[in-house]
PDB file of C-alpha atoms in Angstrom:
ATOM      1  CA  MET M 334     160.383 170.201 137.253  1.00  0.00           C
ATOM      2  CA  SER M 335     156.740 169.715 136.400  1.00  0.00           C
ATOM      3  CA  LYS M 336     155.964 168.671 132.837  1.00  0.00           C
ATOM      4  CA  THR M 337     152.430 170.029 132.893  1.00  0.00           C
ATOM      5  CA  VAL M 338     151.845 172.152 129.825  1.00  0.00           C
ATOM      6  CA  TYR M 339     149.103 174.770 130.028  1.00  0.00           C
ATOM      7  CA  LEU M 340     147.498 175.481 126.696  1.00  0.00           C
ATOM      8  CA  LYS M 341     145.281 178.427 125.821  1.00  0.00           C
ATOM      9  CA  LEU M 342     144.035 178.053 122.247  1.00  0.00           C
ATOM     10  CA  ASN M 343     142.663 181.096 120.443  1.00  0.00           C
ATOM     11  CA  GLN M 344     139.256 180.790 118.818  1.00  0.00           C
ATOM     12  CA  ILE M 345     140.526 182.024 115.433  1.00  0.00           C
ATOM     13  CA  THR M 346     143.989 182.987 114.218  1.00  0.00           C
ATOM     14  CA  GLU M 347     144.990 184.473 110.875  1.00  0.00           C
ATOM     15  CA  ILE M 348     148.095 182.811 109.442  1.00  0.00           C
ATOM     16  CA  HIS M 349     150.193 183.920 106.461  1.00  0.00           C
ATOM     17  CA  ARG M 350     152.573 180.971 106.179  1.00  0.00           C
ATOM     18  CA  LYS M 351     151.898 177.325 105.411  1.00  0.00           C
ATOM     19  CA  ASP M 352     153.691 175.780 108.382  1.00  0.00           C
ATOM     20  CA  VAL M 353     151.643 176.518 111.483  1.00  0.00           C
ATOM     21  CA  VAL M 354     153.309 176.000 114.848  1.00  0.00           C
ATOM     22  CA  LEU M 355     151.626 175.872 118.243  1.00  0.00           C
ATOM     23  CA  LYS M 356     152.724 179.334 119.374  1.00  0.00           C
ATOM     24  CA  ASP M 357     150.912 180.791 116.350  1.00  0.00           C
ATOM     25  CA  VAL M 358     147.508 179.583 117.541  1.00  0.00           C
ATOM     26  CA  ALA M 359     147.904 179.348 121.318  1.00  0.00           C
ATOM     27  CA  GLU M 360     149.607 180.607 124.435  1.00  0.00           C
ATOM     28  CA  VAL M 361     151.821 177.928 125.946  1.00  0.00           C
ATOM     29  CA  TYR M 362     153.168 177.795 129.487  1.00  0.00           C
ATOM     30  CA  CYS M 363     155.225 175.213 131.325  1.00  0.00           C
ATOM     31  CA  GLU M 364     157.403 175.458 134.410  1.00  0.00           C
ATOM     32  CA  ASP M 365     160.154 173.728 132.440  1.00  0.00           C
ATOM     33  CA  LYS M 366     161.143 176.368 129.866  1.00  0.00           C
ATOM     34  CA  ASN M 367     162.870 173.820 127.641  1.00  0.00           C
ATOM     35  CA  ILE M 368     159.622 171.879 127.287  1.00  0.00           C
ATOM     36  CA  GLN M 369     157.709 175.120 126.805  1.00  0.00           C
ATOM     37  CA  ASN M 370     159.965 176.157 123.926  1.00  0.00           C
ATOM     38  CA  LYS M 371     159.819 172.661 122.460  1.00  0.00           C
ATOM     39  CA  CYS M 372     156.032 172.618 122.563  1.00  0.00           C
ATOM     40  CA  SER M 373     155.715 176.156 121.234  1.00  0.00           C
ATOM     41  CA  ALA M 374     157.752 175.228 118.164  1.00  0.00           C
ATOM     42  CA  MET M 375     155.744 172.044 117.475  1.00  0.00           C
ATOM     43  CA  LYS M 376     154.130 171.994 114.032  1.00  0.00           C
ATOM     44  CA  VAL M 377     150.347 171.887 114.301  1.00  0.00           C
ATOM     45  CA  LYS M 378     149.395 171.880 110.633  1.00  0.00           C
ATOM     46  CA  HIS M 379     150.884 172.170 107.175  1.00  0.00           C
ATOM     47  CA  ILE M 380     148.656 173.989 104.693  1.00  0.00           C
ATOM     48  CA  THR M 381     148.850 172.533 101.205  1.00  0.00           C
ATOM     49  CA  GLY M 382     146.515 174.849  99.287  1.00  0.00           C
ATOM     50  CA  ASP M 383     147.410 178.257  97.903  1.00  0.00           C
ATOM     51  CA  ARG M 384     143.995 179.856  98.339  1.00  0.00           C
ATOM     52  CA  LYS M 385     142.763 181.527 101.498  1.00  0.00           C
ATOM     53  CA  HIS M 386     140.761 179.101 103.568  1.00  0.00           C
ATOM     54  CA  ARG M 387     139.617 178.479 107.140  1.00  0.00           C
ATOM     55  CA  TYR M 388     140.584 175.187 108.754  1.00  0.00           C
ATOM     56  CA  VAL M 389     138.801 173.893 111.867  1.00  0.00           C
ATOM     57  CA  MET M 390     140.861 171.859 114.319  1.00  0.00           C
ATOM     58  CA  SER M 391     140.196 170.288 117.698  1.00  0.00           C
ATOM     59  CA  ALA M 392     142.197 170.726 120.888  1.00  0.00           C
ATOM     60  CA  LEU M 393     142.340 166.907 121.079  1.00  0.00           C
ATOM     61  CA  GLU M 394     144.475 166.869 117.925  1.00  0.00           C
ATOM     62  CA  VAL M 395     146.931 169.294 119.526  1.00  0.00           C
ATOM     63  CA  ILE M 396     147.003 167.338 122.790  1.00  0.00           C
ATOM     64  CA  GLU M 397     147.696 164.111 120.863  1.00  0.00           C
ATOM     65  CA  LYS M 398     150.604 165.747 119.034  1.00  0.00           C
ATOM     66  CA  LEU M 399     152.032 167.084 122.297  1.00  0.00           C
ATOM     67  CA  GLU M 400     151.882 163.667 123.948  1.00  0.00           C
ATOM     68  CA  GLN M 401     153.591 162.162 120.910  1.00  0.00           C
ATOM     69  CA  LEU M 402     156.274 164.808 121.280  1.00  0.00           C
ATOM     70  CA  ASP M 403     156.967 163.751 124.878  1.00  0.00           C
ATOM     71  CA  SER M 404     155.039 160.963 126.599  1.00  0.00           C
ATOM     72  CA  ALA M 405     155.765 162.508 130.020  1.00  0.00           C
ATOM     73  CA  ILE M 406     153.899 165.720 129.159  1.00  0.00           C
ATOM     74  CA  GLN M 407     150.555 166.378 130.828  1.00  0.00           C
ATOM     75  CA  VAL M 408     148.422 168.893 128.953  1.00  0.00           C
ATOM     76  CA  ASN M 409     145.929 171.190 130.639  1.00  0.00           C
ATOM     77  CA  ASN M 410     143.826 173.057 128.092  1.00  0.00           C
ATOM     78  CA  VAL M 411     142.343 176.298 129.449  1.00  0.00           C
ATOM     79  CA  GLY M 412     141.349 177.709 126.055  1.00  0.00           C
ATOM     80  CA  GLU M 413     139.041 176.780 123.205  1.00  0.00           C
ATOM     81  CA  VAL M 414     137.966 173.198 122.590  1.00  0.00           C
ATOM     82  CA  ASP M 415     137.803 173.788 118.831  1.00  0.00           C
ATOM     83  CA  PHE M 416     139.713 176.496 117.009  1.00  0.00           C
ATOM     84  CA  ILE M 417     140.076 177.951 113.523  1.00  0.00           C
ATOM     85  CA  ILE M 418     143.162 178.611 111.441  1.00  0.00           C
ATOM     86  CA  ALA M 419     142.385 181.300 108.859  1.00  0.00           C
ATOM     87  CA  TYR M 420     145.007 180.980 106.145  1.00  0.00           C
ATOM     88  CA  GLN M 421     145.612 184.180 104.193  1.00  0.00           C
ATOM     89  CA  PRO M 422     148.314 183.854 101.517  1.00  0.00           C
ATOM     90  CA  PRO M 423     150.827 186.690 101.620  1.00  0.00           C
ATOM     91  CA  THR M 424     149.962 189.375  99.088  1.00  0.00           C
ATOM     92  CA  PRO M 425     151.539 192.769  98.390  1.00  0.00           C
ATOM     93  CA  PRO M 426     149.585 195.674  99.916  1.00  0.00           C
ATOM     94  CA  MET M 427     147.222 197.405  97.480  1.00  0.00           C
ATOM     95  CA  TYR M 428     146.823 200.815  99.037  1.00  0.00           C
ATOM     96  CA  ALA M 429     144.850 202.305  96.141  1.00  0.00           C
ATOM     97  CA  TRP M 430     142.242 199.510  96.317  1.00  0.00           C
ATOM     98  CA  GLN M 431     142.027 199.776 100.114  1.00  0.00           C
ATOM     99  CA  TRP M 432     141.488 203.543  99.934  1.00  0.00           C
ATOM    100  CA  ALA M 433     138.883 203.085  97.187  1.00  0.00           C
ATOM    101  CA  LYS M 434     136.937 200.588  99.321  1.00  0.00           C
ATOM    102  CA  THR M 435     137.177 202.866 102.362  1.00  0.00           C
ATOM    103  CA  LEU M 436     135.894 205.881 100.430  1.00  0.00           C
ATOM    104  CA  PHE M 437     133.068 203.826  98.929  1.00  0.00           C
ATOM    105  CA  VAL M 438     131.950 202.571 102.348  1.00  0.00           C
ATOM    106  CA  CYS M 439     132.165 206.086 103.790  1.00  0.00           C
ATOM    107  CA  ALA M 440     130.057 207.462 100.939  1.00  0.00           C
ATOM    108  CA  VAL M 441     127.423 204.734 101.348  1.00  0.00           C
ATOM    109  CA  CYS M 442     127.265 205.259 105.128  1.00  0.00           C
ATOM    110  CA  PHE M 443     127.055 209.044 104.746  1.00  0.00           C
ATOM    111  CA  CYS M 444     124.275 208.925 102.161  1.00  0.00           C
ATOM    112  CA  GLY M 445     122.382 206.222 104.049  1.00  0.00           C
ATOM    113  CA  ALA M 446     122.596 208.107 107.354  1.00  0.00           C
ATOM    114  CA  ALA M 447     121.552 211.372 105.688  1.00  0.00           C
ATOM    115  CA  PHE M 448     118.553 209.682 104.063  1.00  0.00           C
ATOM    116  CA  ALA M 449     117.524 208.060 107.371  1.00  0.00           C
ATOM    117  CA  ILE M 450     117.742 211.387 109.238  1.00  0.00           C
ATOM    118  CA  MET M 451     115.772 213.236 106.547  1.00  0.00           C
ATOM    119  CA  SER M 452     113.117 210.512 106.500  1.00  0.00           C
ATOM    120  CA  PHE M 453     112.773 210.689 110.287  1.00  0.00           C
ATOM    121  CA  ASN M 454     112.527 214.488 110.219  1.00  0.00           C
ATOM    122  CA  ASN M 455     109.910 214.327 107.484  1.00  0.00           C
ATOM    123  CA  ASP M 456     107.835 211.597 109.198  1.00  0.00           C
ATOM    124  CA  SER M 457     107.862 213.331 112.580  1.00  0.00           C
ATOM    125  CA  GLY M 458     107.340 216.816 111.120  1.00  0.00           C
ATOM    126  CA  VAL M 459     110.353 218.368 112.825  1.00  0.00           C
ATOM    127  CA  THR M 460     110.237 221.459 110.595  1.00  0.00           C
ATOM    128  CA  GLU M 461     106.603 222.139 111.476  1.00  0.00           C
ATOM    129  CA  VAL M 462     107.237 221.535 115.193  1.00  0.00           C
ATOM    130  CA  PHE M 463     110.211 223.927 115.247  1.00  0.00           C
ATOM    131  CA  GLY M 464     108.193 226.515 113.327  1.00  0.00           C
ATOM    132  CA  GLU M 465     105.308 226.280 115.795  1.00  0.00           C
ATOM    133  CA  VAL M 466     107.601 226.456 118.843  1.00  0.00           C
ATOM    134  CA  TYR M 467     109.419 229.462 117.398  1.00  0.00           C
ATOM    135  CA  ARG M 468     106.096 231.228 116.679  1.00  0.00           C
ATOM    136  CA  LEU M 469     104.790 230.591 120.210  1.00  0.00           C
ATOM    137  CA  VAL M 470     108.006 231.782 121.903  1.00  0.00           C
ATOM    138  CA  MET M 471     109.109 234.607 119.612  1.00  0.00           C
ATOM    139  CA  GLY M 472     105.682 235.729 118.379  1.00  0.00           C
ATOM    140  CA  GLN M 473     106.682 235.671 114.718  1.00  0.00           C
ATOM    141  CA  GLU M 474     106.968 233.194 111.902  1.00  0.00           C
ATOM    142  CA  SER M 475     110.162 231.180 111.500  1.00  0.00           C
ATOM    143  CA  ASN M 476     112.253 231.535 108.368  1.00  0.00           C
ATOM    144  CA  GLY M 477     113.457 227.931 108.730  1.00  0.00           C
ATOM    145  CA  PHE M 478     116.932 228.938 109.893  1.00  0.00           C
ATOM    146  CA  THR M 479     116.735 229.753 113.580  1.00  0.00           C
ATOM    147  CA  VAL M 480     118.486 228.810 116.810  1.00  0.00           C
ATOM    148  CA  LEU M 481     116.261 225.726 117.019  1.00  0.00           C
ATOM    149  CA  GLU M 482     117.506 224.285 113.718  1.00  0.00           C
ATOM    150  CA  ILE M 483     121.120 225.198 114.517  1.00  0.00           C
ATOM    151  CA  GLY M 484     120.942 223.660 118.010  1.00  0.00           C
ATOM    152  CA  TYR M 485     119.226 220.550 116.646  1.00  0.00           C
ATOM    153  CA  SER M 486     121.945 220.057 113.999  1.00  0.00           C
ATOM    154  CA  ILE M 487     124.787 220.529 116.494  1.00  0.00           C
ATOM    155  CA  GLY M 488     123.109 218.264 119.061  1.00  0.00           C
ATOM    156  CA  LEU M 489     122.521 215.556 116.467  1.00  0.00           C
ATOM    157  CA  ALA M 490     126.204 215.574 115.460  1.00  0.00           C
ATOM    158  CA  LEU M 491     127.383 215.531 119.085  1.00  0.00           C
ATOM    159  CA  GLY M 492     124.962 212.743 119.930  1.00  0.00           C
ATOM    160  CA  ILE M 493     126.304 210.573 117.108  1.00  0.00           C
ATOM    161  CA  VAL M 494     129.907 211.201 118.194  1.00  0.00           C
ATOM    162  CA  ILE M 495     129.171 210.417 121.855  1.00  0.00           C
ATOM    163  CA  PHE M 496     127.140 207.312 121.012  1.00  0.00           C
ATOM    164  CA  PHE M 497     129.763 205.832 118.694  1.00  0.00           C
ATOM    165  CA  ASN M 498     132.588 206.921 121.039  1.00  0.00           C
ATOM    166  CA  HIS M 499     134.844 207.677 118.110  1.00  0.00           C
ATOM    167  CA  VAL M 500     136.196 210.770 116.345  1.00  0.00           C
ATOM    168  CA  ALA M 501     138.612 209.913 113.505  1.00  0.00           C
ATOM    169  CA  ALA M 502     141.469 208.046 115.237  1.00  0.00           C
ATOM    170  CA  PHE M 503     140.534 209.250 118.728  1.00  0.00           C
ATOM    171  CA  LYS M 504     138.195 207.642 121.267  1.00  0.00           C
ATOM    172  CA  LEU M 505     136.369 209.530 123.997  1.00  0.00           C
ATOM    173  CA  ASN M 506     137.051 206.759 126.529  1.00  0.00           C
ATOM    174  CA  THR M 507     138.551 203.294 126.748  1.00  0.00           C
ATOM    175  CA  ASP M 508     135.260 201.436 126.236  1.00  0.00           C
ATOM    176  CA  PRO M 509     134.829 199.600 122.925  1.00  0.00           C
ATOM    177  CA  THR M 510     132.632 201.412 120.431  1.00  0.00           C
ATOM    178  CA  PRO M 511     129.226 199.962 119.442  1.00  0.00           C
ATOM    179  CA  LEU M 512     130.663 199.122 116.017  1.00  0.00           C
ATOM    180  CA  GLU M 513     133.564 197.234 117.608  1.00  0.00           C
ATOM    181  CA  VAL M 514     131.148 195.291 119.808  1.00  0.00           C
ATOM    182  CA  GLU M 515     128.968 194.356 116.826  1.00  0.00           C
ATOM    183  CA  MET M 516     132.006 193.337 114.746  1.00  0.00           C
ATOM    184  CA  ARG M 517     133.297 191.095 117.554  1.00  0.00           C
ATOM    185  CA  LEU M 518     129.852 189.504 117.930  1.00  0.00           C
ATOM    186  CA  TYR M 519     129.699 188.975 114.165  1.00  0.00           C
ATOM    187  CA  GLU M 520     133.163 187.346 114.095  1.00  0.00           C
ATOM    188  CA  ASP M 521     132.277 185.193 117.110  1.00  0.00           C
ATOM    189  CA  ASN M 522     129.070 184.001 115.427  1.00  0.00           C
ATOM    190  CA  ILE M 523     130.975 183.172 112.229  1.00  0.00           C
ATOM    191  CA  SER M 524     133.544 181.143 114.174  1.00  0.00           C
ATOM    192  CA  LYS M 525     130.861 179.237 116.086  1.00  0.00           C
ATOM    193  CA  THR M 526     128.991 178.501 112.845  1.00  0.00           C
ATOM    194  CA  LEU M 527     132.126 177.213 111.105  1.00  0.00           C
ATOM    195  CA  ILE M 528     132.927 174.954 114.054  1.00  0.00           C
ATOM    196  CA  ALA M 529     129.332 173.681 114.263  1.00  0.00           C
ATOM    197  CA  GLU M 530     129.145 172.996 110.521  1.00  0.00           C
ATOM    198  CA  ASN M 531     132.477 171.178 110.610  1.00  0.00           C
ATOM    199  CA  GLY M 532     131.202 168.888 113.360  1.00  0.00           C
ATOM    200  CA  ARG M 533     128.069 167.853 111.517  1.00  0.00           C
ATOM    201  CA  LYS M 534     128.160 164.457 109.872  1.00  0.00           C
ATOM    202  CA  GLU M 535     124.593 164.298 108.568  1.00  0.00           C
ATOM    203  CA  SER M 536     124.069 163.788 104.852  1.00  0.00           C
ATOM    204  CA  LYS M 537     120.767 165.675 104.838  1.00  0.00           C
ATOM    205  CA  ILE M 538     120.293 169.423 105.081  1.00  0.00           C
ATOM    206  CA  ASP M 539     119.624 170.609 108.611  1.00  0.00           C
ATOM    207  CA  VAL M 540     117.614 173.817 108.698  1.00  0.00           C
ATOM    208  CA  THR M 541     117.125 173.949 112.466  1.00  0.00           C
TER     209      THR M 541
END
């Protein structure tokens, strides 16, 4: 059987134990299942610290360890060239604190969104526009609570729901939401920055 090992390293993996094996950070495939299991169980790193930390490693380090494991192995890496191990020490779940943070974020988002909408309405004079439209169509002055204001409020809420593609735990379709896209881009940028900073050997500050 072929001893070619195909390796697909993940860009970043969260780990909760100190002994990190290859199957924790990568997908491993080999035609010889014995070699595949042997490689999957190979220790990649032992974390000595007790604090959460992100460790940057190179695929070359993993390939070197695999070749030391069996000199007949040929490694074909189809994943990341550099990858990150994010060590998170095991901690008991703190549901009260998690709910408190969630409620705080929801309150900040609600108040911020409400302020932004009110500022937009005030700057663009939505109340005056609706009043003028109502007077031209109905021939009488608006009392500020007409079908225009009701329709505008309902349409604004529906527009937000459709744009963010998310209602509580339900999604309108299978596409990722704009927030999910932005979070993935943010995580990807963090990972690339960590890898780039780890590879720098200069003693001076580089601001470029």
